[in-house]
PDB file of C-alpha atoms in Angstrom:
ATOM      1  CA  MET A1096     -39.710 -70.988 -57.178  1.00 72.00           C
ATOM      2  CA  ILE A1097     -42.938 -72.924 -56.664  1.00 76.00           C
ATOM      3  CA  LYS A1098     -42.432 -72.927 -52.892  1.00 76.00           C
ATOM      4  CA  LEU A1099     -41.975 -69.153 -52.940  1.00 73.00           C
ATOM      5  CA  LEU A1100     -45.156 -68.669 -54.957  1.00 73.00           C
ATOM      6  CA  CYS A1101     -47.061 -70.934 -52.565  1.00 70.00           C
ATOM      7  CA  ILE A1102     -45.811 -68.957 -49.567  1.00 76.00           C
ATOM      8  CA  LEU A1103     -46.753 -65.655 -51.218  1.00 72.00           C
ATOM      9  CA  ALA A1104     -50.214 -66.995 -52.096  1.00 71.00           C
ATOM     10  CA  PHE A1105     -50.669 -68.172 -48.500  1.00 70.00           C
ATOM     11  CA  LEU A1106     -49.688 -64.730 -47.159  1.00 66.00           C
ATOM     12  CA  LEU A1107     -52.000 -63.016 -49.610  1.00 64.00           C
ATOM     13  CA  VAL A1108     -54.930 -65.143 -48.477  1.00 65.00           C
ATOM     14  CA  CYS A1109     -54.135 -64.641 -44.792  1.00 61.00           C
ATOM     15  CA  LEU A1110     -53.757 -60.883 -45.095  1.00 61.00           C
ATOM     16  CA  SER A1111     -56.673 -60.239 -47.431  1.00 59.00           C
ATOM     17  CA  LEU A1112     -59.840 -58.379 -46.484  1.00 47.00           C
ATOM     18  CA  ASN A1113     -61.697 -61.672 -46.160  1.00 51.00           C
ATOM     19  CA  ALA A1114     -59.280 -63.049 -43.551  1.00 51.00           C
ATOM     20  CA  GLN A1115     -60.591 -63.862 -40.109  1.00 53.00           C
ATOM     21  CA  SER A1116     -60.990 -60.734 -38.019  1.00 55.00           C
ATOM     22  CA  CYS A1117     -59.010 -60.114 -34.882  1.00 55.00           C
ATOM     23  CA  ILE A1118     -59.585 -57.140 -32.633  1.00 56.00           C
ATOM     24  CA  GLY A1119     -56.416 -55.363 -31.683  1.00 54.00           C
ATOM     25  CA  CYS A1120     -54.123 -57.460 -33.909  1.00 56.00           C
ATOM     26  CA  TRP A1121     -51.069 -55.639 -35.149  1.00 56.00           C
ATOM     27  CA  GLY A1122     -52.028 -52.694 -32.980  1.00 56.00           C
ATOM     28  CA  GLN A1123     -55.103 -51.774 -35.014  1.00 57.00           C
ATOM     29  CA  ASN A1124     -58.797 -52.110 -34.413  1.00 57.00           C
ATOM     30  CA  ASP A1125     -60.743 -54.375 -36.714  1.00 56.00           C
ATOM     31  CA  THR A1126     -62.760 -52.218 -39.056  1.00 62.00           C
ATOM     32  CA  VAL A1127     -64.284 -53.488 -42.241  1.00 63.00           C
ATOM     33  CA  PRO A1128     -63.668 -51.013 -45.040  1.00 67.00           C
ATOM     34  CA  THR A1129     -66.803 -49.617 -46.570  1.00 73.00           C
ATOM     35  CA  LEU A1130     -66.824 -49.904 -50.332  1.00 71.00           C
ATOM     36  CA  THR A1131     -68.371 -47.075 -52.284  1.00 74.00           C
ATOM     37  CA  LYS A1132     -70.709 -47.620 -55.195  1.00 72.00           C
ATOM     38  CA  GLN A1133     -67.827 -46.948 -57.586  1.00 70.00           C
ATOM     39  CA  ASP A1134     -65.608 -49.460 -55.775  1.00 71.00           C
ATOM     40  CA  LYS A1135     -68.281 -52.129 -55.936  1.00 67.00           C
ATOM     41  CA  GLN A1136     -68.899 -51.414 -59.596  1.00 64.00           C
ATOM     42  CA  ALA A1137     -65.187 -51.522 -60.374  1.00 64.00           C
ATOM     43  CA  LEU A1138     -64.920 -54.831 -58.537  1.00 65.00           C
ATOM     44  CA  ARG A1139     -68.106 -56.052 -60.249  1.00 59.00           C
ATOM     45  CA  LEU A1140     -69.771 -56.578 -56.873  1.00 52.00           C
ATOM     46  CA  TYR A1141     -72.534 -54.021 -57.291  1.00 49.00           C
ATOM     47  CA  SER A1142     -74.323 -55.177 -60.386  1.00 56.00           C
ATOM     48  CA  LYS A1143     -73.355 -57.042 -63.478  1.00 61.00           C
ATOM     49  CA  LEU A1144     -72.788 -54.666 -66.353  1.00 60.00           C
ATOM     50  CA  ASN A1145     -73.500 -56.038 -69.772  1.00 68.00           C
ATOM     51  CA  TRP A1146     -70.987 -55.110 -72.439  1.00 67.00           C
ATOM     52  CA  TYR A1147     -73.615 -53.015 -74.243  1.00 70.00           C
ATOM     53  CA  ASP A1148     -74.879 -51.175 -71.134  1.00 68.00           C
ATOM     54  CA  PHE A1149     -73.270 -47.734 -70.802  1.00 69.00           C
ATOM     55  CA  SER A1150     -76.043 -46.148 -68.749  1.00 68.00           C
ATOM     56  CA  THR A1151     -73.729 -45.433 -65.807  1.00 71.00           C
ATOM     57  CA  TYR A1152     -70.855 -44.008 -67.884  1.00 70.00           C
ATOM     58  CA  LYS A1153     -69.854 -40.440 -66.952  1.00 74.00           C
ATOM     59  CA  PHE A1154     -67.784 -37.989 -68.951  1.00 71.00           C
ATOM     60  CA  LYS A1155     -66.768 -36.116 -65.814  1.00 74.00           C
ATOM     61  CA  GLY A1156     -64.566 -37.120 -62.918  1.00 74.00           C
ATOM     62  CA  ASN A1157     -61.504 -39.298 -62.382  1.00 71.00           C
ATOM     63  CA  GLY A1158     -59.315 -36.801 -64.236  1.00 80.00           C
ATOM     64  CA  LYS A1159     -60.832 -37.701 -67.611  1.00 83.00           C
ATOM     65  CA  ARG A1160     -60.971 -34.188 -68.992  1.00 86.00           C
ATOM     66  CA  ALA A1161     -57.397 -33.484 -67.919  1.00 89.00           C
ATOM     67  CA  VAL A1162     -56.260 -36.659 -69.660  1.00 90.00           C
ATOM     68  CA  TRP A1163     -58.149 -35.812 -72.847  1.00 89.00           C
ATOM     69  CA  ILE A1164     -56.773 -32.262 -72.912  1.00 93.00           C
ATOM     70  CA  SER A1165     -53.228 -33.475 -72.265  1.00 94.00           C
ATOM     71  CA  TYR A1166     -53.567 -36.105 -75.009  1.00 94.00           C
ATOM     72  CA  ALA A1167     -54.701 -33.347 -77.376  1.00 95.00           C
ATOM     73  CA  ALA A1168     -51.618 -31.304 -76.427  1.00 95.00           C
ATOM     74  CA  ALA A1169     -49.447 -34.390 -76.982  1.00 96.00           C
ATOM     75  CA  GLY A1170     -51.054 -34.750 -80.400  1.00 96.00           C
ATOM     76  CA  ILE A1171     -50.090 -31.182 -81.286  1.00 96.00           C
ATOM     77  CA  LEU A1172     -46.505 -31.855 -80.193  1.00 95.00           C
ATOM     78  CA  HIS A1173     -46.410 -35.077 -82.189  1.00 95.00           C
ATOM     79  CA  GLY A1174     -47.908 -33.443 -85.286  1.00 95.00           C
ATOM     80  CA  GLY A1175     -45.286 -30.692 -85.123  1.00 93.00           C
ATOM     81  CA  ARG A1176     -42.554 -33.304 -84.748  1.00 92.00           C
ATOM     82  CA  GLU A1177     -43.794 -35.206 -87.797  1.00 94.00           C
ATOM     83  CA  ALA A1178     -44.052 -31.981 -89.811  1.00 93.00           C
ATOM     84  CA  TYR A1179     -40.470 -31.146 -88.852  1.00 90.00           C
ATOM     85  CA  HIS A1180     -39.401 -34.660 -89.824  1.00 89.00           C
ATOM     86  CA  ALA A1181     -41.036 -34.306 -93.233  1.00 90.00           C
ATOM     87  CA  GLN A1182     -39.630 -30.827 -93.874  1.00 90.00           C
ATOM     88  CA  SER A1183     -36.968 -29.484 -91.522  1.00 86.00           C
ATOM     89  CA  ASN A1184     -37.609 -25.802 -92.271  1.00 88.00           C
ATOM     90  CA  VAL A1185     -41.353 -25.960 -91.569  1.00 89.00           C
ATOM     91  CA  PHE A1186     -41.063 -23.788 -88.443  1.00 86.00           C
ATOM     92  CA  GLU A1187     -38.879 -21.282 -90.272  1.00 86.00           C
ATOM     93  CA  LYS A1188     -41.600 -20.831 -92.885  1.00 86.00           C
ATOM     94  CA  ALA A1189     -44.522 -20.790 -90.453  1.00 86.00           C
ATOM     95  CA  PHE A1190     -43.050 -18.780 -87.558  1.00 84.00           C
ATOM     96  CA  ASN A1191     -39.931 -17.145 -89.054  1.00 86.00           C
ATOM     97  CA  ALA A1192     -37.636 -19.083 -86.702  1.00 85.00           C
ATOM     98  CA  ALA A1193     -33.859 -18.824 -87.005  1.00 86.00           C
ATOM     99  CA  PRO A1194     -32.137 -21.955 -88.390  1.00 85.00           C
ATOM    100  CA  LEU A1195     -30.159 -22.603 -85.185  1.00 81.00           C
ATOM    101  CA  SER A1196     -33.031 -21.809 -82.802  1.00 85.00           C
ATOM    102  CA  PHE A1197     -35.126 -24.247 -80.764  1.00 80.00           C
ATOM    103  CA  PHE A1198     -37.471 -24.640 -83.765  1.00 85.00           C
ATOM    104  CA  GLY A1199     -34.952 -24.118 -86.590  1.00 83.00           C
ATOM    105  CA  SER A1200     -33.972 -26.484 -89.377  1.00 84.00           C
ATOM    106  CA  GLU A1201     -30.525 -26.959 -87.833  1.00 83.00           C
ATOM    107  CA  GLN A1202     -31.738 -27.374 -84.262  1.00 83.00           C
ATOM    108  CA  TRP A1203     -29.828 -30.658 -83.979  1.00 82.00           C
ATOM    109  CA  LYS A1204     -26.610 -28.648 -83.793  1.00 82.00           C
ATOM    110  CA  ARG A1205     -27.758 -27.371 -80.392  1.00 81.00           C
ATOM    111  CA  GLN A1206     -26.787 -30.801 -79.018  1.00 81.00           C
ATOM    112  CA  TYR A1207     -23.078 -29.973 -79.521  1.00 80.00           C
ATOM    113  CA  PHE A1208     -20.829 -27.544 -77.676  1.00 81.00           C
ATOM    114  CA  ASN A1209     -20.639 -24.198 -79.530  1.00 77.00           C
ATOM    115  CA  ARG A1210     -23.144 -25.704 -81.995  1.00 76.00           C
ATOM    116  CA  ASP A1211     -20.258 -27.185 -83.954  1.00 76.00           C
ATOM    117  CA  PRO A1212     -20.711 -30.945 -84.542  1.00 78.00           C
ATOM    118  CA  GLU A1213     -17.523 -31.304 -86.605  1.00 80.00           C
ATOM    119  CA  ILE A1214     -15.057 -30.138 -83.952  1.00 79.00           C
ATOM    120  CA  GLN A1215     -16.849 -30.043 -80.596  1.00 80.00           C
ATOM    121  CA  ALA A1216     -18.109 -32.921 -78.452  1.00 80.00           C
ATOM    122  CA  HIS A1217     -21.745 -33.828 -77.847  1.00 75.00           C
ATOM    123  CA  LYS A1218     -23.346 -32.264 -74.764  1.00 79.00           C
ATOM    124  CA  PRO A1219     -24.540 -34.569 -71.949  1.00 76.00           C
ATOM    125  CA  ASN A1220     -27.652 -36.552 -72.917  1.00 77.00           C
ATOM    126  CA  VAL A1221     -29.527 -35.729 -69.715  1.00 77.00           C
ATOM    127  CA  PHE A1222     -30.764 -32.409 -71.117  1.00 76.00           C
ATOM    128  CA  ASN A1223     -31.492 -33.519 -74.706  1.00 76.00           C
ATOM    129  CA  GLY A1224     -35.213 -32.986 -74.218  1.00 75.00           C
ATOM    130  CA  PHE A1225     -34.751 -29.284 -73.493  1.00 82.00           C
ATOM    131  CA  ARG A1226     -32.338 -28.252 -76.243  1.00 82.00           C
ATOM    132  CA  ASP A1227     -34.426 -28.616 -79.386  1.00 84.00           C
ATOM    133  CA  TYR A1228     -38.001 -29.180 -80.460  1.00 87.00           C
ATOM    134  CA  TRP A1229     -37.377 -32.651 -81.886  1.00 87.00           C
ATOM    135  CA  HIS A1230     -36.222 -34.125 -78.590  1.00 86.00           C
ATOM    136  CA  PHE A1231     -38.615 -32.042 -76.483  1.00 90.00           C
ATOM    137  CA  SER A1232     -41.707 -33.111 -78.416  1.00 92.00           C
ATOM    138  CA  GLY A1233     -40.664 -36.755 -78.445  1.00 91.00           C
ATOM    139  CA  ALA A1234     -40.013 -36.929 -74.710  1.00 91.00           C
ATOM    140  CA  SER A1235     -43.053 -34.834 -73.749  1.00 93.00           C
ATOM    141  CA  THR A1236     -45.394 -36.891 -75.892  1.00 95.00           C
ATOM    142  CA  LYS A1237     -44.197 -40.124 -74.302  1.00 94.00           C
ATOM    143  CA  TYR A1238     -44.499 -38.749 -70.757  1.00 94.00           C
ATOM    144  CA  ILE A1239     -47.997 -37.417 -71.392  1.00 94.00           C
ATOM    145  CA  LEU A1240     -49.208 -40.680 -72.935  1.00 94.00           C
ATOM    146  CA  ILE A1241     -47.808 -42.754 -70.074  1.00 94.00           C
ATOM    147  CA  GLY A1242     -49.226 -40.414 -67.430  1.00 93.00           C
ATOM    148  CA  GLY A1243     -52.640 -40.381 -69.067  1.00 91.00           C
ATOM    149  CA  ALA A1244     -52.715 -44.163 -69.383  1.00 91.00           C
ATOM    150  CA  PHE A1245     -51.806 -44.450 -65.700  1.00 92.00           C
ATOM    151  CA  THR A1246     -54.554 -41.982 -64.729  1.00 90.00           C
ATOM    152  CA  ILE A1247     -57.193 -43.836 -66.733  1.00 88.00           C
ATOM    153  CA  GLY A1248     -55.988 -47.215 -65.519  1.00 87.00           C
ATOM    154  CA  MET A1249     -56.125 -46.219 -61.851  1.00 87.00           C
ATOM    155  CA  SER A1250     -59.631 -44.755 -62.039  1.00 84.00           C
ATOM    156  CA  LYS A1251     -62.386 -46.537 -60.139  1.00 83.00           C
ATOM    157  CA  GLN A1252     -64.619 -47.648 -62.962  1.00 83.00           C
ATOM    158  CA  PRO A1253     -65.306 -50.823 -64.916  1.00 82.00           C
ATOM    159  CA  THR A1254     -62.749 -51.913 -67.485  1.00 83.00           C
ATOM    160  CA  LYS A1255     -65.063 -51.225 -70.419  1.00 84.00           C
ATOM    161  CA  TYR A1256     -65.297 -47.580 -69.327  1.00 84.00           C
ATOM    162  CA  LYS A1257     -61.514 -47.387 -69.114  1.00 86.00           C
ATOM    163  CA  ILE A1258     -61.345 -48.677 -72.687  1.00 88.00           C
ATOM    164  CA  VAL A1259     -63.852 -46.037 -73.833  1.00 87.00           C
ATOM    165  CA  ASP A1260     -61.869 -43.300 -72.071  1.00 89.00           C
ATOM    166  CA  THR A1261     -58.663 -44.517 -73.729  1.00 90.00           C
ATOM    167  CA  LEU A1262     -60.319 -44.558 -77.160  1.00 91.00           C
ATOM    168  CA  ILE A1263     -61.596 -41.007 -76.662  1.00 90.00           C
ATOM    169  CA  ALA A1264     -58.137 -39.865 -75.558  1.00 91.00           C
ATOM    170  CA  PHE A1265     -56.408 -41.451 -78.555  1.00 93.00           C
ATOM    171  CA  ALA A1266     -59.028 -40.058 -80.938  1.00 94.00           C
ATOM    172  CA  GLY A1267     -58.189 -36.577 -79.619  1.00 94.00           C
ATOM    173  CA  PHE A1268     -54.462 -37.344 -79.877  1.00 95.00           C
ATOM    174  CA  SER A1269     -54.787 -38.534 -83.468  1.00 95.00           C
ATOM    175  CA  ALA A1270     -57.054 -35.671 -84.543  1.00 96.00           C
ATOM    176  CA  THR A1271     -54.834 -32.938 -83.103  1.00 96.00           C
ATOM    177  CA  ALA A1272     -51.665 -34.582 -84.452  1.00 96.00           C
ATOM    178  CA  SER A1273     -53.179 -34.701 -87.929  1.00 96.00           C
ATOM    179  CA  LEU A1274     -54.428 -31.120 -87.652  1.00 96.00           C
ATOM    180  CA  ALA A1275     -51.047 -29.808 -86.471  1.00 94.00           C
ATOM    181  CA  TYR A1276     -49.245 -31.664 -89.235  1.00 95.00           C
ATOM    182  CA  THR A1277     -51.655 -30.367 -91.886  1.00 94.00           C
ATOM    183  CA  LEU A1278     -51.513 -26.766 -90.674  1.00 93.00           C
ATOM    184  CA  LEU A1279     -47.709 -26.727 -90.507  1.00 88.00           C
ATOM    185  CA  ARG A1280     -47.235 -28.355 -93.902  1.00 83.00           C
TER     186      ARG A1280
END
């Protein structure tokens, strides 16, 4: 295992951007990539940012607004799910939904053939997220949170800005989840 790690470290060093240049090696010309200001800042090569210095922070770009809006939507889904968990007929009262509908108090029966859990078998699990609100909101919330975290994590900005963006996103998630829960209950 140690030999493998040593070989991988050796290859990483040899193939890195700081490796000795060779013109025409591997069929490509030797060009040094030009780092943008954002790249240098993300790599901490441009200037040292103190933990308290947020003068270069921007609210726009890197998909931030899309992430914040999607986290707010995930919060609404999660708040509705929690309201349904607390009181299963919450959607019937608020939106006059039928008990066996997507939002109904007996939506779990939609997971069974002919909506009969006593006699019929359970439908395939692949489509659980599309049959009722409980499963849909749970799966959608998880996918949105993971996608948003990936988007923030891959942005070209210092780590402290990524943390701020994540805190803003989760504040929106928490606020909209609480609001949805309160309005439905």
